[in-house]
Amino acid sequence: MGRTVEILTGKAELCRSIMGALPDWFSEPEVIEASAQAIEELPVFGYIEEDLVTALMALKPHMPDAVEIALIATRPEHHGRGAGRHLIDEAERFSHEAGARLLTVKTLAPRNREEPQFEATRRFYDRNGFIRAEVFAKLWHEDHPCLFMVKPLAGVQAGETTL
């Protein structure tokens, strides 16, 4: 059984290590490097098993109402063992504490290719309560359509008025 911790140092190096081990998802070195640099300024959480960070997640607050999962990745040998689910739980906790009402994520949209790894990613978000909200065909690149997914967070947030 592992545990979730906030990562305060070595974020970029950890990001490069985990993303670099996932060439079926992250095959472009410039994307890995841009991600590694971007998460340095974001809250980052890791899932640790036996003194190894097996998965990481970076959150990007879009306050006052939303927090985005900017990056989530699990070492391939640890896929399907619950690390991602624990990190989603942490994202929800963080979002609630920040007063957000939505948790969001962007992932690759279906593009009429045999890409089981990306279908597995979309199913992961589906299972964890995310709703497929919109496809942005050219947000990232014309060959990389972006699927925007949202998860409404349960409960009335502080300061929210109900009608």
GROMACS .gro file of C-alpha atoms in nm:
model
  163
    1MET     CA    1   0.000   0.000   0.000
    2GLY     CA    2   0.134   0.338  -0.096
    3ARG     CA    3   0.080   0.696   0.010
    4THR     CA    4   0.030   1.031  -0.158
    5VAL     CA    5   0.271   1.316  -0.078
    6GLU     CA    6   0.328   1.666  -0.204
    7ILE     CA    7   0.649   1.694  -0.407
    8LEU     CA    8   0.836   2.014  -0.324
    9THR     CA    9   1.175   1.963  -0.491
   10GLY     CA   10   1.304   1.776  -0.794
   11LYS     CA   11   0.974   1.815  -0.979
   12ALA     CA   12   1.122   1.855  -1.328
   13GLU     CA   13   1.359   1.561  -1.288
   14LEU     CA   14   1.079   1.337  -1.161
   15CYS     CA   15   0.857   1.447  -1.449
   16ARG     CA   16   1.125   1.365  -1.706
   17SER     CA   17   1.183   1.025  -1.546
   18ILE     CA   18   0.818   0.918  -1.545
   19MET     CA   19   0.716   1.072  -1.879
   20GLY     CA   20   1.031   0.934  -2.041
   21ALA     CA   21   0.926   0.583  -1.936
   22LEU     CA   22   0.595   0.625  -2.125
   23PRO     CA   23   0.689   0.656  -2.495
   24ASP     CA   24   0.346   0.533  -2.607
   25TRP     CA   25   0.195   0.844  -2.446
   26PHE     CA   26   0.481   1.096  -2.454
   27SER     CA   27   0.701   1.039  -2.756
   28GLU     CA   28   0.816   1.394  -2.826
   29PRO     CA   29   1.117   1.507  -2.617
   30GLU     CA   30   1.014   1.872  -2.648
   31VAL     CA   31   0.675   1.793  -2.491
   32ILE     CA   32   0.842   1.614  -2.201
   33GLU     CA   33   1.081   1.904  -2.146
   34ALA     CA   34   0.805   2.167  -2.168
   35SER     CA   35   0.602   1.968  -1.915
   36ALA     CA   36   0.901   1.932  -1.684
   37GLN     CA   37   0.958   2.307  -1.689
   38ALA     CA   38   0.589   2.395  -1.651
   39ILE     CA   39   0.530   2.187  -1.340
   40GLU     CA   40   0.812   2.354  -1.146
   41GLU     CA   41   0.571   2.633  -1.050
   42LEU     CA   42   0.266   2.411  -0.986
   43PRO     CA   43   0.152   2.202  -0.691
   44VAL     CA   44   0.280   1.848  -0.761
   45PHE     CA   45   0.182   1.529  -0.582
   46GLY     CA   46   0.338   1.187  -0.602
   47TYR     CA   47   0.219   0.841  -0.515
   48ILE     CA   48   0.493   0.650  -0.334
   49GLU     CA   49   0.525   0.274  -0.300
   50GLU     CA   50   0.828   0.118  -0.133
   51ASP     CA   51   1.023   0.448  -0.141
   52LEU     CA   52   0.964   0.496  -0.516
   53VAL     CA   53   0.746   0.767  -0.667
   54THR     CA   54   0.538   0.549  -0.898
   55ALA     CA   55   0.310   0.828  -1.026
   56LEU     CA   56   0.292   1.205  -1.027
   57MET     CA   57   0.029   1.470  -1.081
   58ALA     CA   58   0.057   1.846  -1.130
   59LEU     CA   59  -0.239   2.071  -1.058
   60LYS     CA   60  -0.308   2.411  -1.211
   61PRO     CA   61  -0.562   2.622  -1.021
   62HIS     CA   62  -0.795   2.829  -1.238
   63MET     CA   63  -0.957   3.009  -0.952
   64PRO     CA   64  -1.204   3.073  -0.822
   65ASP     CA   65  -1.399   2.775  -0.954
   66ALA     CA   66  -1.174   2.517  -1.119
   67VAL     CA   67  -0.854   2.320  -1.078
   68GLU     CA   68  -0.696   2.148  -1.378
   69ILE     CA   69  -0.499   1.827  -1.371
   70ALA     CA   70  -0.216   1.963  -1.585
   71LEU     CA   71  -0.028   1.632  -1.584
   72ILE     CA   72  -0.082   1.287  -1.444
   73ALA     CA   73   0.142   0.993  -1.528
   74THR     CA   74   0.223   0.653  -1.379
   75ARG     CA   75   0.532   0.445  -1.441
   76PRO     CA   76   0.429   0.166  -1.681
   77GLU     CA   77   0.512  -0.120  -1.446
   78HIS     CA   78   0.268   0.031  -1.194
   79HIS     CA   79  -0.030   0.082  -1.426
   80GLY     CA   80  -0.357  -0.059  -1.294
   81ARG     CA   81  -0.245  -0.071  -0.930
   82GLY     CA   82  -0.440   0.230  -0.799
   83ALA     CA   83  -0.185   0.511  -0.802
   84GLY     CA   84  -0.390   0.719  -1.047
   85ARG     CA   85  -0.706   0.676  -0.841
   86HIS     CA   86  -0.520   0.794  -0.528
   87LEU     CA   87  -0.391   1.098  -0.716
   88ILE     CA   88  -0.743   1.184  -0.838
   89ASP     CA   89  -0.857   1.164  -0.475
   90GLU     CA   90  -0.579   1.407  -0.384
   91ALA     CA   91  -0.681   1.642  -0.668
   92GLU     CA   92  -1.036   1.642  -0.534
   93ARG     CA   93  -0.915   1.715  -0.180
   94PHE     CA   94  -0.692   1.997  -0.304
   95SER     CA   95  -0.976   2.140  -0.514
   96HIS     CA   96  -1.223   2.131  -0.225
   97GLU     CA   97  -0.974   2.305   0.003
   98ALA     CA   98  -0.922   2.572  -0.265
   99GLY     CA   99  -1.299   2.624  -0.291
  100ALA     CA  100  -1.318   2.501  -0.651
  101ARG     CA  101  -1.637   2.351  -0.792
  102LEU     CA  102  -1.483   2.175  -1.093
  103LEU     CA  103  -1.187   1.948  -1.156
  104THR     CA  104  -1.078   1.951  -1.521
  105VAL     CA  105  -0.836   1.766  -1.745
  106LYS     CA  106  -0.731   1.776  -2.109
  107THR     CA  107  -0.634   1.460  -2.293
  108LEU     CA  108  -0.598   1.342  -2.650
  109ALA     CA  109  -0.936   1.304  -2.821
  110PRO     CA  110  -1.015   0.999  -3.036
  111ARG     CA  111  -0.869   1.047  -3.383
  112ASN     CA  112  -0.975   0.742  -3.585
  113ARG     CA  113  -0.655   0.549  -3.517
  114GLU     CA  114  -0.581   0.234  -3.323
  115GLU     CA  115  -0.443   0.391  -3.003
  116PRO     CA  116  -0.535   0.166  -2.710
  117GLN     CA  117  -0.316   0.361  -2.468
  118PHE     CA  118  -0.518   0.679  -2.520
  119GLU     CA  119  -0.849   0.493  -2.508
  120ALA     CA  120  -0.735   0.349  -2.174
  121THR     CA  121  -0.658   0.703  -2.053
  122ARG     CA  122  -1.006   0.826  -2.151
  123ARG     CA  123  -1.167   0.526  -1.981
  124PHE     CA  124  -0.965   0.600  -1.666
  125TYR     CA  125  -1.113   0.949  -1.653
  126ASP     CA  126  -1.462   0.816  -1.733
  127ARG     CA  127  -1.437   0.567  -1.443
  128ASN     CA  128  -1.328   0.845  -1.212
  129GLY     CA  129  -1.633   1.062  -1.275
  130PHE     CA  130  -1.513   1.294  -1.551
  131ILE     CA  131  -1.755   1.402  -1.824
  132ARG     CA  132  -1.639   1.442  -2.184
  133ALA     CA  133  -1.731   1.807  -2.234
  134GLU     CA  134  -1.578   1.931  -2.558
  135VAL     CA  135  -1.320   1.858  -2.828
  136PHE     CA  136  -1.088   2.139  -2.933
  137ALA     CA  137  -0.963   2.024  -3.271
  138LYS     CA  138  -0.662   2.257  -3.293
  139LEU     CA  139  -0.582   2.366  -2.938
  140TRP     CA  140  -0.255   2.175  -2.935
  141HIS     CA  141  -0.197   2.078  -3.298
  142GLU     CA  142  -0.422   1.983  -3.588
  143ASP     CA  143  -0.311   1.619  -3.552
  144HIS     CA  144  -0.361   1.622  -3.172
  145PRO     CA  145  -0.723   1.710  -3.094
  146CYS     CA  146  -0.782   1.797  -2.729
  147LEU     CA  147  -1.063   1.636  -2.531
  148PHE     CA  148  -1.168   1.863  -2.243
  149MET     CA  149  -1.318   1.670  -1.952
  150VAL     CA  150  -1.478   1.803  -1.635
  151LYS     CA  151  -1.573   1.658  -1.300
  152PRO     CA  152  -1.821   1.852  -1.091
  153LEU     CA  153  -1.715   1.832  -0.729
  154ALA     CA  154  -1.976   1.717  -0.478
  155GLY     CA  155  -2.125   1.948  -0.220
  156VAL     CA  156  -2.187   2.318  -0.196
  157GLN     CA  157  -1.866   2.515  -0.168
  158ALA     CA  158  -1.808   2.791   0.082
  159GLY     CA  159  -1.958   3.117  -0.037
  160GLU     CA  160  -2.179   2.948  -0.297
  161THR     CA  161  -2.543   3.050  -0.314
  162THR     CA  162  -2.806   2.794  -0.399
  163LEU     CA  163  -3.132   2.889  -0.565
   0.00000   0.00000   0.00000
